CSV table of C-alpha atoms and ligand atoms in Angstrom, one decimal:
chain,number,residue,atom,x,y,z
A,1099,MET,CA,5.7,-35.7,-5.1
A,1100,GLN,CA,5.7,-32.2,-3.5
A,1101,THR,CA,2.8,-31.6,-1.1
A,1102,ASN,CA,1.3,-28.4,0.4
A,1103,PHE,CA,-0.6,-29.3,3.5
A,1104,SER,CA,-0.9,-26.8,6.3
A,1105,LEU,CA,0.3,-27.6,9.8
A,1106,ALA,CA,-3.4,-27.7,10.9
A,1107,GLN,CA,-4.1,-30.4,8.3
A,1108,LEU,CA,-1.1,-32.4,9.3
A,1109,ALA,CA,-2.3,-32.5,12.9
A,1110,ASP,CA,-4.8,-35.1,11.6
A,1111,ALA,CA,-3.2,-38.6,11.7
A,1112,ALA,CA,-4.9,-39.8,8.4
A,1113,THR,CA,-3.7,-36.7,6.5
A,1114,ARG,CA,-0.2,-37.1,7.9
A,1115,GLU,CA,-0.1,-40.7,6.7
A,1116,SER,CA,-1.4,-39.8,3.3
A,1117,GLU,CA,1.1,-37.0,3.0
A,1118,ALA,CA,3.9,-39.5,3.6
A,1119,ILE,CA,2.5,-41.8,0.9
A,1120,LEU,CA,2.1,-39.0,-1.6
A,1121,ARG,CA,5.7,-37.9,-1.1
A,1122,LYS,CA,6.9,-41.3,-2.1
A,1123,CYS,CA,5.4,-41.1,-5.6
A,1124,VAL,CA,7.9,-40.0,-8.2
A,1125,HIS,CA,5.3,-39.7,-11.1
A,1126,CYS,CA,7.1,-42.4,-13.1
A,1127,GLY,CA,3.8,-43.8,-14.4
A,1128,PHE,CA,5.0,-47.5,-14.3
A,1129,CYS,CA,1.7,-48.3,-12.6
A,1130,THR,CA,-0.5,-47.1,-15.4
A,1131,ALA,CA,0.4,-50.1,-17.6
A,1132,THR,CA,-0.9,-52.6,-15.1
A,1133,CYS,CA,-4.1,-50.7,-14.0
A,1134,PRO,CA,-7.3,-52.4,-15.3
A,1135,THR,CA,-9.3,-49.1,-15.6
A,1136,TYR,CA,-6.5,-47.4,-17.5
A,1137,THR,CA,-6.2,-50.4,-19.7
A,1138,ILE,CA,-9.9,-50.2,-20.6
A,1139,LEU,CA,-10.5,-46.4,-20.6
A,1140,GLY,CA,-7.0,-45.1,-21.6
A,1141,ASP,CA,-7.6,-42.0,-19.5
A,1142,GLU,CA,-4.8,-40.7,-17.3
A,1143,LEU,CA,-7.4,-39.7,-14.7
A,1144,ASP,CA,-8.4,-43.3,-14.5
A,1145,SER,CA,-4.8,-44.4,-13.9
A,1146,PRO,CA,-3.1,-44.8,-10.4
A,1147,ARG,CA,-0.9,-41.8,-11.1
A,1148,GLY,CA,-3.9,-39.7,-12.2
A,1149,ARG,CA,-5.9,-40.7,-9.1
A,1150,ILE,CA,-2.9,-40.0,-6.8
A,1151,TYR,CA,-2.8,-36.4,-8.2
A,1152,GLN,CA,-6.6,-36.0,-7.7
A,1153,ILE,CA,-6.4,-37.3,-4.2
A,1154,LYS,CA,-3.6,-35.0,-3.3
A,1155,ASP,CA,-5.5,-32.0,-4.7
A,1156,MET,CA,-8.7,-33.1,-2.9
A,1157,LEU,CA,-7.0,-33.6,0.5
A,1158,GLU,CA,-4.9,-30.3,0.2
A,1159,LYS,CA,-8.0,-28.2,-0.6
A,1160,GLY,CA,-10.2,-30.0,1.9
A,1161,GLY,CA,-14.0,-29.9,1.8
A,1162,PRO,CA,-16.2,-31.5,-0.8
A,1163,PRO,CA,-14.3,-32.8,-3.9
A,1164,PRO,CA,-15.3,-32.0,-7.5
A,1165,GLU,CA,-17.7,-34.4,-9.1
A,1166,SER,CA,-15.0,-35.6,-11.6
A,1167,THR,CA,-12.7,-36.6,-8.7
A,1168,VAL,CA,-15.5,-38.7,-7.2
A,1169,LYS,CA,-16.1,-40.3,-10.5
A,1170,HIS,CA,-12.5,-41.4,-11.1
A,1171,ILE,CA,-12.0,-42.6,-7.5
A,1172,ASP,CA,-15.3,-44.5,-7.7
A,1173,ARG,CA,-14.0,-46.2,-10.8
A,1174,CYS,CA,-10.9,-47.5,-9.0
A,1175,LEU,CA,-11.3,-51.2,-8.2
A,1176,SER,CA,-8.9,-51.1,-5.2
A,1177,CYS,CA,-7.3,-54.1,-6.9
A,1178,LEU,CA,-3.9,-52.9,-5.8
A,1179,SER,CA,-2.2,-54.0,-9.1
A,1180,CYS,CA,-0.5,-50.6,-9.0
A,1181,MET,CA,1.1,-51.4,-5.6
A,1182,THR,CA,2.6,-54.6,-7.0
A,1183,THR,CA,4.1,-52.6,-9.9
A,1184,CYS,CA,5.2,-49.5,-8.1
A,1185,PRO,CA,9.0,-49.4,-7.6
A,1186,SER,CA,8.8,-46.6,-5.0
A,1187,GLY,CA,6.6,-48.4,-2.5
A,1188,VAL,CA,3.6,-46.1,-2.7
A,1189,HIS,CA,1.0,-47.5,-0.4
A,1190,TYR,CA,-2.0,-46.8,-2.7
A,1191,MET,CA,-4.4,-48.9,-0.6
A,1192,HIS,CA,-4.1,-46.7,2.5
A,1193,LEU,CA,-4.2,-43.5,0.3
A,1194,VAL,CA,-7.4,-44.5,-1.6
A,1195,ASP,CA,-9.1,-45.7,1.6
A,1196,HIS,CA,-8.5,-42.3,3.1
A,1197,ALA,CA,-9.8,-40.7,-0.1
A,1198,ARG,CA,-13.0,-42.8,0.0
A,1199,ALA,CA,-13.6,-41.9,3.6
A,1200,HIS,CA,-13.0,-38.2,2.8
A,1201,ILE,CA,-15.5,-38.4,-0.1
A,1202,GLU,CA,-18.1,-40.2,2.1
A,1203,ALA,CA,-17.7,-37.5,4.8
A,1204,THR,CA,-17.8,-34.4,2.6
A,1205,HIS,CA,-19.6,-35.2,-0.7
A,1206,SER,CA,-23.3,-35.3,-1.2
A,1207,ARG,CA,-24.1,-38.0,-3.8
A,1208,PRO,CA,-27.2,-37.9,-6.0
A,1209,PRO,CA,-30.2,-39.6,-4.2
A,1210,ALA,CA,-30.2,-42.8,-6.5
A,1211,ASP,CA,-26.4,-43.3,-6.0
A,1212,ARG,CA,-26.7,-42.8,-2.3
A,1213,ALA,CA,-29.6,-45.2,-2.0
A,1214,ALA,CA,-27.8,-47.9,-4.0
A,1215,ARG,CA,-24.6,-47.6,-1.9
A,1216,ASP,CA,-26.6,-47.6,1.4
A,1217,LEU,CA,-28.5,-50.6,0.3
A,1218,VAL,CA,-25.4,-52.6,-0.5
A,1219,ALA,CA,-23.6,-51.4,2.7
A,1220,ARG,CA,-26.6,-52.5,4.9
A,1221,LEU,CA,-27.6,-55.7,3.1
A,1222,LEU,CA,-24.4,-57.6,2.2
A,1223,PRO,CA,-22.7,-57.6,5.7
A,1224,ASN,CA,-26.0,-58.7,7.4
A,1225,PRO,CA,-26.6,-62.4,6.6
A,1226,ARG,CA,-30.3,-62.4,7.7
A,1227,LEU,CA,-31.2,-59.3,5.6
A,1228,PHE,CA,-29.0,-60.5,2.7
A,1229,ARG,CA,-30.8,-63.8,2.6
A,1230,LEU,CA,-34.2,-62.1,2.6
A,1231,ALA,CA,-33.1,-59.8,-0.2
A,1232,LEU,CA,-31.9,-62.7,-2.3
A,1233,LEU,CA,-35.2,-64.5,-1.9
A,1234,GLY,CA,-36.9,-61.2,-3.1
A,1235,ALA,CA,-34.4,-60.9,-6.0
A,1236,ALA,CA,-35.6,-64.3,-7.3
A,1237,LEU,CA,-39.1,-62.9,-7.5
A,1238,GLY,CA,-37.9,-59.7,-9.2
A,1239,ARG,CA,-35.8,-61.4,-11.8
A,1240,PRO,CA,-38.5,-61.3,-14.5
A,1241,LEU,CA,-38.6,-57.5,-14.2
A,1242,ARG,CA,-34.8,-57.1,-14.7
A,1243,GLY,CA,-35.1,-55.5,-18.2
A,1244,LEU,CA,-37.3,-52.7,-16.7
A,1245,LEU,CA,-35.0,-51.8,-13.9
A,1246,PRO,CA,-32.2,-49.2,-13.7
A,1247,LYS,CA,-28.7,-50.5,-14.7
A,1248,ARG,CA,-27.4,-51.0,-11.2
A,1249,LEU,CA,-30.5,-52.8,-9.9
A,1250,SER,CA,-30.4,-55.0,-13.0
A,1251,ALA,CA,-26.8,-55.8,-12.3
A,1252,MET,CA,-27.5,-56.8,-8.8
A,1253,LEU,CA,-30.3,-59.1,-9.9
A,1254,ALA,CA,-28.0,-60.7,-12.5
A,1255,LEU,CA,-25.5,-61.7,-9.9
A,1256,ALA,CA,-28.2,-63.0,-7.5
A,1257,PRO,CA,-28.4,-66.8,-7.5
A,1258,ALA,CA,-31.6,-68.5,-8.8
A,1259,SER,CA,-31.9,-70.2,-5.4
A,1260,VAL,CA,-30.4,-69.6,-1.9
A,1261,PRO,CA,-28.9,-72.6,0.0
A,1262,PRO,CA,-30.1,-73.1,3.6
A,1263,PRO,CA,-27.9,-71.9,6.4
A,1264,SER,CA,-25.1,-74.3,7.3
A,1265,PRO,CA,-24.9,-75.7,10.8
A,1266,SER,CA,-21.1,-75.4,10.5
A,1267,ASP,CA,-21.4,-71.6,10.7
A,1268,ARG,CA,-22.9,-71.7,14.2
A,1269,PRO,CA,-20.6,-70.7,17.0
A,1270,GLY,CA,-18.8,-73.8,18.4
A,1271,VAL,CA,-15.7,-76.0,18.2
A,1272,HIS,CA,-14.9,-78.5,15.4
A,1273,PRO,CA,-12.4,-80.9,17.0
A,1274,ALA,CA,-9.3,-82.1,15.1
A,1275,GLU,CA,-9.3,-85.6,13.8
A,1276,GLY,CA,-6.4,-87.4,15.5
A,1277,PRO,CA,-3.8,-85.6,17.6
A,1278,ARG,CA,-4.4,-81.8,17.7
A,1279,ARG,CA,-1.7,-80.0,15.8
A,1280,LYS,CA,-3.1,-76.5,15.9
A,1281,ARG,CA,-6.1,-74.5,17.2
A,1282,VAL,CA,-7.5,-71.8,14.9
A,1283,ALA,CA,-10.4,-69.5,14.6
A,1284,LEU,CA,-12.3,-69.4,11.3
A,1285,LEU,CA,-13.8,-66.2,9.9
A,1286,ILE,CA,-17.1,-67.4,8.7
A,1287,GLY,CA,-17.9,-64.1,7.0
A,1288,CYS,CA,-21.1,-62.4,6.0
A,1289,ALA,CA,-22.1,-62.7,2.3
A,1290,GLN,CA,-20.2,-65.9,1.7
A,1291,ARG,CA,-22.0,-67.9,4.3
A,1292,VAL,CA,-25.3,-67.0,2.6
A,1293,LEU,CA,-24.2,-67.5,-1.0
A,1294,ALA,CA,-21.8,-70.4,-0.7
A,1295,PRO,CA,-22.0,-72.2,2.7
A,1296,GLN,CA,-20.1,-75.1,1.2
A,1297,ILE,CA,-16.9,-73.1,1.3
A,1298,ASN,CA,-16.8,-72.9,5.1
A,1299,GLU,CA,-17.9,-76.6,5.3
A,1300,ALA,CA,-15.1,-77.6,3.0
A,1301,THR,CA,-12.6,-75.5,5.0
A,1302,ILE,CA,-13.6,-77.0,8.3
A,1303,ARG,CA,-13.4,-80.6,6.9
A,1304,LEU,CA,-10.0,-79.9,5.3
A,1305,LEU,CA,-8.5,-78.4,8.5
A,1306,THR,CA,-9.9,-80.9,11.0
A,1307,ARG,CA,-8.8,-83.8,8.7
A,1308,HIS,CA,-5.3,-82.3,9.0
A,1309,GLY,CA,-5.3,-82.2,12.8
A,1310,VAL,CA,-6.5,-78.6,13.2
A,1311,GLU,CA,-9.2,-77.7,15.8
A,1312,VAL,CA,-11.5,-75.0,14.3
A,1313,VAL,CA,-13.3,-72.5,16.4
A,1314,VAL,CA,-16.3,-70.6,15.1
A,1315,SER,CA,-16.2,-67.7,17.6
A,1316,LYS,CA,-19.5,-66.0,18.5
A,1317,GLY,CA,-19.5,-62.4,17.2
A,1318,ALA,CA,-16.8,-62.8,14.6
A,1319,ASP,CA,-19.0,-62.5,11.6
A,1320,CYS,CA,-18.1,-59.6,9.3
A,1321,CYS,CA,-14.6,-58.2,9.1
A,1322,GLY,CA,-15.8,-54.8,7.8
A,1323,ALA,CA,-14.0,-55.0,4.5
A,1324,LEU,CA,-17.0,-54.3,2.2
A,1325,THR,CA,-18.1,-51.1,4.0
A,1326,HIS,CA,-14.5,-50.0,4.5
A,1327,HIS,CA,-13.9,-50.0,0.8
A,1328,MET,CA,-17.0,-47.9,0.4
A,1329,GLY,CA,-15.6,-45.2,2.7
A,1330,LYS,CA,-18.2,-46.0,5.4
A,1331,GLU,CA,-15.8,-46.0,8.3
A,1332,ASP,CA,-18.4,-46.1,11.1
A,1333,LEU,CA,-20.0,-49.3,9.8
A,1334,ALA,CA,-16.6,-50.9,9.0
A,1335,HIS,CA,-15.1,-50.1,12.4
A,1336,ALA,CA,-18.1,-51.4,14.3
A,1337,SER,CA,-18.0,-54.7,12.4
A,1338,ALA,CA,-14.2,-55.0,12.8
A,1339,LYS,CA,-14.3,-54.2,16.5
A,1340,ALA,CA,-16.9,-56.8,17.2
A,1341,THR,CA,-14.8,-59.4,15.4
A,1342,ILE,CA,-11.6,-58.3,17.2
A,1343,ASP,CA,-13.3,-58.5,20.5
A,1344,SER,CA,-14.6,-62.0,19.8
A,1345,TRP,CA,-11.2,-63.4,18.7
A,1346,THR,CA,-9.5,-61.6,21.6
A,1347,ARG,CA,-11.7,-63.7,24.0
A,1348,GLU,CA,-10.4,-66.8,22.3
A,1349,ILE,CA,-6.8,-65.7,22.3
A,1350,GLU,CA,-7.0,-64.9,26.0
A,1351,GLY,CA,-9.0,-68.0,26.7
A,1352,GLU,CA,-7.8,-71.3,25.2
A,1353,GLY,CA,-5.4,-69.5,22.8
A,1354,LEU,CA,-5.2,-69.5,19.0
A,1355,ASP,CA,-2.3,-70.5,16.7
A,1356,ALA,CA,-3.9,-68.6,13.8
A,1357,ILE,CA,-7.0,-66.9,12.5
A,1358,VAL,CA,-8.0,-68.5,9.2
A,1359,VAL,CA,-9.7,-66.6,6.5
A,1360,ASN,CA,-10.9,-68.2,3.3
A,1361,ALA,CA,-11.9,-65.1,1.4
A,1362,SER,CA,-8.8,-63.2,0.4
A,1363,GLY,CA,-10.6,-59.9,0.2
A,1364,CYS,CA,-11.4,-60.3,3.9
A,1365,GLY,CA,-7.9,-61.6,4.7
A,1366,THR,CA,-6.4,-58.4,3.3
A,1367,SER,CA,-8.5,-56.3,5.6
A,1368,VAL,CA,-8.0,-58.4,8.7
A,1369,LYS,CA,-4.2,-58.3,8.1
A,1370,ASP,CA,-4.5,-54.5,8.0
A,1371,TYR,CA,-6.4,-54.2,11.3
A,1372,GLY,CA,-3.2,-53.0,13.1
A,1373,PHE,CA,-3.1,-50.0,10.7
A,1374,LEU,CA,-6.8,-49.4,10.8
A,1375,PHE,CA,-6.9,-49.0,14.6
A,1376,ARG,CA,-3.4,-47.5,15.1
A,1377,GLU,CA,-4.8,-44.3,16.6
A,1378,ASP,CA,-7.4,-46.0,18.9
A,1379,PRO,CA,-5.9,-46.6,22.3
A,1380,ALA,CA,-8.6,-49.2,23.2
A,1381,TYR,CA,-8.0,-51.3,20.1
A,1382,ALA,CA,-4.5,-50.7,18.7
A,1383,ALA,CA,-2.8,-53.6,20.6
A,1384,LYS,CA,-5.7,-56.0,20.2
A,1385,ALA,CA,-6.1,-55.2,16.5
A,1386,ALA,CA,-2.3,-55.7,15.8
A,1387,ARG,CA,-2.4,-59.0,17.7
A,1388,VAL,CA,-5.3,-60.3,15.6
A,1389,ALA,CA,-3.7,-59.0,12.4
A,1390,GLY,CA,-0.5,-60.9,13.3
A,1391,LEU,CA,-2.4,-64.2,13.6
A,1392,ALA,CA,-4.4,-63.8,10.3
A,1393,ARG,CA,-3.6,-66.4,7.6
A,1394,ASP,CA,-5.2,-67.3,4.4
A,1395,VAL,CA,-6.4,-70.9,4.5
A,1396,THR,CA,-3.8,-71.8,1.8
A,1397,GLU,CA,-1.0,-70.3,3.8
A,1398,LEU,CA,-1.9,-72.4,6.8
A,1399,MET,CA,-2.4,-75.6,4.7
A,1400,ASP,CA,1.0,-74.9,3.0
A,1401,GLU,CA,2.6,-74.8,6.4
A,1402,ILE,CA,0.9,-78.0,7.6
A,1403,GLY,CA,1.4,-79.9,4.4
A,1404,LEU,CA,-1.5,-81.6,2.4
A,1405,ALA,CA,-2.3,-85.3,2.8
A,1406,ALA,CA,-1.9,-87.4,-0.3
A,1407,PRO,CA,-5.0,-87.4,-2.6
A,1408,VAL,CA,-7.4,-90.3,-2.2
A,1409,VAL,CA,-9.4,-89.7,-5.5
A,1410,ALA,CA,-8.4,-89.8,-9.1
A,1411,THR,CA,-7.5,-86.2,-9.8
A,1412,GLY,CA,-5.4,-85.0,-12.7
A,1413,GLN,CA,-8.0,-82.5,-14.1
A,1414,ALA,CA,-6.8,-79.2,-15.5
A,1415,ILE,CA,-7.5,-76.3,-13.2
A,1416,ALA,CA,-7.2,-72.7,-14.2
A,1417,TYR,CA,-6.2,-71.0,-11.0
A,1418,HIS,CA,-7.5,-67.4,-10.7
A,1419,SER,CA,-5.4,-65.5,-8.2
A,1420,ALA,CA,-7.8,-62.8,-6.7
A,1421,CYS,CA,-6.3,-59.3,-6.6
A,1422,SER,CA,-6.6,-59.4,-2.8
A,1423,MET,CA,-4.6,-62.6,-2.9
A,1424,GLN,CA,-1.8,-61.7,-5.3
A,1425,HIS,CA,-1.6,-57.9,-4.8
A,1426,GLY,CA,-3.2,-57.4,-1.3
A,1427,GLN,CA,-1.5,-60.3,0.5
A,1428,ARG,CA,1.2,-61.2,-2.0
A,1429,ILE,CA,0.3,-64.9,-1.8
A,1430,LYS,CA,1.3,-66.5,-5.0
A,1431,GLU,CA,2.7,-70.0,-4.8
A,1432,PRO,CA,0.9,-71.7,-1.9
A,1433,PRO,CA,-2.5,-72.2,-3.6
A,1434,ARG,CA,-0.9,-73.4,-6.8
A,1435,ALA,CA,1.5,-75.8,-4.9
A,1436,LEU,CA,-1.4,-77.2,-2.9
A,1437,LEU,CA,-3.5,-77.8,-6.0
A,1438,ARG,CA,-0.5,-79.6,-7.6
A,1439,ALA,CA,0.0,-81.6,-4.4
A,1440,ALA,CA,-3.6,-82.6,-4.7
A,1441,GLY,CA,-2.9,-84.0,-8.1
A,1442,PHE,CA,-4.4,-81.3,-10.3
A,1443,VAL,CA,-2.7,-79.8,-13.4
A,1444,VAL,CA,-2.6,-76.0,-12.7
A,1445,ARG,CA,-3.1,-73.8,-15.8
A,1446,GLU,CA,-1.8,-70.2,-15.7
A,1447,ILE,CA,-4.3,-67.6,-16.9
A,1448,PRO,CA,-2.8,-64.9,-19.3
A,1449,ASP,CA,-2.8,-61.4,-17.9
A,1450,ALA,CA,-3.4,-62.8,-14.5
A,1451,HIS,CA,-2.5,-59.5,-12.8
A,1452,LEU,CA,-5.8,-57.9,-14.2
A,1453,CYS,CA,-8.9,-57.9,-12.0
A,1454,CYS,CA,-12.0,-59.9,-12.9
A,1455,GLY,CA,-14.2,-56.9,-12.0
A,1456,SER,CA,-15.6,-58.3,-8.8
A,1457,ALA,CA,-13.6,-56.1,-6.4
A,1458,GLY,CA,-15.9,-56.2,-3.4
A,1459,THR,CA,-19.1,-54.3,-4.3
A,1460,TYR,CA,-17.6,-52.9,-7.6
A,1461,ASN,CA,-19.6,-55.3,-9.8
A,1462,LEU,CA,-22.8,-54.0,-8.2
A,1463,LEU,CA,-21.8,-50.3,-8.3
A,1464,GLN,CA,-19.9,-50.1,-11.6
A,1465,PRO,CA,-21.6,-52.8,-13.6
A,1466,GLU,CA,-20.4,-51.7,-17.1
A,1467,LEU,CA,-16.6,-51.6,-16.3
A,1468,ALA,CA,-17.0,-54.8,-14.2
A,1469,GLY,CA,-18.8,-56.5,-17.1
A,1470,GLU,CA,-16.0,-55.5,-19.5
A,1471,LEU,CA,-13.3,-56.8,-17.1
A,1472,ARG,CA,-15.3,-60.0,-16.6
A,1473,ALA,CA,-15.5,-60.6,-20.3
A,1474,ARG,CA,-11.8,-60.3,-20.7
A,1475,LYS,CA,-11.1,-62.6,-17.7
A,1476,VAL,CA,-13.5,-65.3,-18.9
A,1477,ALA,CA,-11.9,-65.2,-22.4
A,1478,ALA,CA,-8.4,-65.5,-20.9
A,1479,ILE,CA,-9.5,-68.4,-18.7
A,1480,GLU,CA,-11.2,-70.2,-21.6
A,1481,SER,CA,-8.0,-69.9,-23.7
A,1482,THR,CA,-6.3,-72.2,-21.2
A,1483,ARG,CA,-9.0,-74.9,-21.9
A,1484,PRO,CA,-9.4,-76.0,-18.3
A,1485,ASP,CA,-11.8,-78.5,-16.8
A,1486,ALA,CA,-12.6,-76.1,-13.9
A,1487,VAL,CA,-11.6,-72.8,-12.4
A,1488,ALA,CA,-10.4,-72.3,-8.8
A,1489,ALA,CA,-10.2,-69.1,-6.8
A,1490,GLY,CA,-9.8,-68.2,-3.2
A,1491,ASN,CA,-12.3,-65.4,-3.0
A,1492,LEU,CA,-16.1,-65.7,-3.3
A,1493,GLY,CA,-16.5,-62.3,-5.1
A,1494,CYS,CA,-14.3,-63.6,-8.0
A,1495,ILE,CA,-16.0,-67.0,-8.0
A,1496,THR,CA,-19.5,-65.3,-8.3
A,1497,GLN,CA,-18.2,-62.9,-10.9
A,1498,ILE,CA,-16.4,-65.4,-13.2
A,1499,ALA,CA,-19.2,-68.0,-12.8
A,1500,ALA,CA,-21.8,-65.4,-14.0
A,1501,GLY,CA,-19.6,-64.8,-17.0
A,1502,ALA,CA,-18.9,-68.4,-17.7
A,1503,ARG,CA,-22.6,-69.3,-17.7
A,1504,GLY,CA,-23.3,-66.7,-20.4
A,1505,GLY,CA,-23.3,-63.2,-19.0
A,1506,ALA,CA,-19.7,-62.4,-20.0
A,1507,ARG,CA,-20.3,-60.2,-22.9
A,1508,GLY,CA,-23.3,-58.2,-22.1
A,1509,GLY,CA,-21.9,-56.0,-19.3
A,1510,ALA,CA,-23.9,-55.8,-16.1
A,1511,GLY,CA,-24.5,-59.5,-16.2
A,1512,GLY,CA,-25.3,-59.3,-19.9
A,1513,GLY,CA,-27.0,-62.5,-20.5
A,1514,ALA,CA,-25.8,-62.5,-24.1
A,1515,GLY,CA,-25.3,-66.2,-24.1
A,1516,GLY,CA,-22.3,-68.1,-25.4
A,1517,GLY,CA,-20.8,-69.0,-22.0
A,1518,THR,CA,-19.2,-72.4,-21.6
A,1519,GLY,CA,-20.7,-73.1,-18.2
A,1520,LEU,CA,-17.2,-73.8,-16.9
A,1521,PRO,CA,-17.5,-74.7,-13.2
A,1522,VAL,CA,-15.9,-72.2,-10.8
A,1523,VAL,CA,-15.1,-73.5,-7.3
A,1524,HIS,CA,-13.1,-72.4,-4.2
A,1525,THR,CA,-9.6,-73.8,-3.9
A,1526,VAL,CA,-10.4,-75.4,-0.6
A,1527,GLU,CA,-13.4,-77.3,-2.2
A,1528,LEU,CA,-10.9,-79.1,-4.5
A,1529,LEU,CA,-8.4,-79.7,-1.7
A,1530,ASP,CA,-11.1,-81.1,0.5
A,1531,TRP,CA,-12.5,-83.4,-2.2
A,1532,ALA,CA,-9.0,-84.6,-3.2
A,1533,THR,CA,-8.2,-85.6,0.4
A,1534,GLY,CA,-11.4,-87.3,1.3
A,1535,GLY,CA,-14.3,-84.8,1.3
A,1536,PRO,CA,-17.4,-84.9,-1.0
A,1537,ARG,CA,-17.0,-83.8,-4.6
A,1538,PRO,CA,-18.0,-80.1,-5.0
A,1539,GLU,CA,-21.6,-79.8,-6.3
A,1540,ALA,CA,-20.5,-77.5,-9.1
A,1541,LEU,CA,-18.5,-80.4,-10.6
A,1542,ALA,CA,-21.4,-82.8,-10.8
A,1543,GLY,CA,-22.2,-84.0,-14.3
A,1544,ARG,CA,-18.8,-82.8,-15.7
A,1545,ALA,CA,-17.2,-85.5,-17.8
A,1546,ALA,CA,-13.7,-84.8,-16.5
A,1547,PHE,CA,-14.8,-85.3,-12.9
A,1548,GLU,CA,-17.1,-88.3,-13.5
A,1549,GLY,CA,-16.3,-91.7,-12.1
A,1550,THR,CA,-14.4,-90.1,-9.2
A,1551,ALA,CA,-17.3,-89.6,-6.7
A,1552,GLU,CA,-17.4,-93.2,-5.5
A,1553,SER,CA,-13.8,-93.3,-4.5
A,1554,ALA,CA,-14.2,-89.9,-2.7
A,1555,ALA,CA,-16.7,-91.5,-0.4
A,1556,GLY,CA,-14.1,-94.1,0.6
B,517,SF4,S1,-6.1,-50.1,-7.4
B,517,SF4,FE1,-6.3,-51.0,-9.4
B,517,SF4,S2,-7.9,-49.8,-10.4
B,517,SF4,FE2,-7.2,-48.6,-8.7
B,517,SF4,S3,-5.6,-47.3,-9.5
B,517,SF4,FE3,-4.6,-49.1,-8.7
B,517,SF4,S4,-4.4,-50.6,-10.4
B,517,SF4,FE4,-5.9,-49.0,-11.0
B,518,SF4,S1,4.6,-46.4,-10.1
B,518,SF4,FE1,4.6,-45.6,-8.0
B,518,SF4,S2,6.0,-43.9,-8.1
B,518,SF4,FE2,5.5,-44.3,-10.2
B,518,SF4,S3,3.6,-43.0,-10.7
B,518,SF4,FE3,2.9,-45.0,-10.0
B,518,SF4,S4,2.5,-44.8,-7.8
B,518,SF4,FE4,3.9,-43.1,-8.4
């Protein structure tokens, strides 16, 4: 693609990078067929190629973009399906990240839109505030029908009750069982530890059982992914820097063999830290070192090898590969191979390349499109007739579970009924259970998983 940036514009590192990306695009349009928003809306402006043109135009002109450009960029899920499809190696992720930061810096959003985005950006990465907000959401649930669409969607996704904080998430060291094979740091995350503390607990049990010492490092809380994808660079960089500093102390102290991430959306961001801080002399080297150590928990377990299952597995599991897992990190086989090694039958979901609509904060900020994508995903999952669904990213787990329990066809959490109540769990919860941990609570009372809890305790 031809570009027309001035020399002054190209003095800016981000613009230089985007220009190089834009020049790789040959307008072939292969990416449109695999783009979820184009699949639903059928509008070229909501396709990757259409968005690339709009970003080029916006960056070349500089200054505030037209409303329509903001609308079409906001509708992008950052699912990166287009990157998997593109034969020319266009790095759409870095391009759209730059576009979002440009919009955030130059565009004045309507007050309600700004307020919703600020609320999400402040609440979700702060576990204390997020917990309080969820408790408040439980009280506000009866008023859902009276609220604006976005607030209603937020309430629909909020759980009916909030689990207490897990002691596992406190800074400290979880020693390996038996001889120590590896020493790793675990990203305990922000929203995940509030909504689903059992995921970190299962991860720690699974790793320590396999001879891995797990460090929960003080200050390594939020990776900055949520705010980064909203274009809020200052907030994102502050979170990422605190996390990098914390892990750097561990690396330079007792040392780390890996940094384990059990939310693939966060993993994609941590693996990109080297790029994010490439122009920052104080952080470039530290960030690249941290990025080089980052591993999804299934990558690490695949390397270590899973112990033989100790419970009667064999249930059919529909494995949902999060976009950040399959497109962002290009991890495909390890989670499936581990589930099979644990004795489960892995069912492939049709149109697995399409996003479930979670996409970080997308289901909160674009509830209608997210609801449509969720309905399609839940129908595709149900067509495989599984006993449960497994995924490696909390956003997808929350999104699919909300659809499976009856909100799939109403958009914005819908509540139209008809859901199967299919349990949705994190992959590590199944691996932990199969190798000696407790049965995931979501599986309790499910016929296919009954009669196996006793042997799990042994
Ligand atoms: S990231 Fe996803 S939604 Fe955005 S343009 Fe690419 S395929 Fe479409
Ligand atoms: S597939 Fe790649 S080169 Fe072709 S239009 Fe899409 S981004 Fe451009």
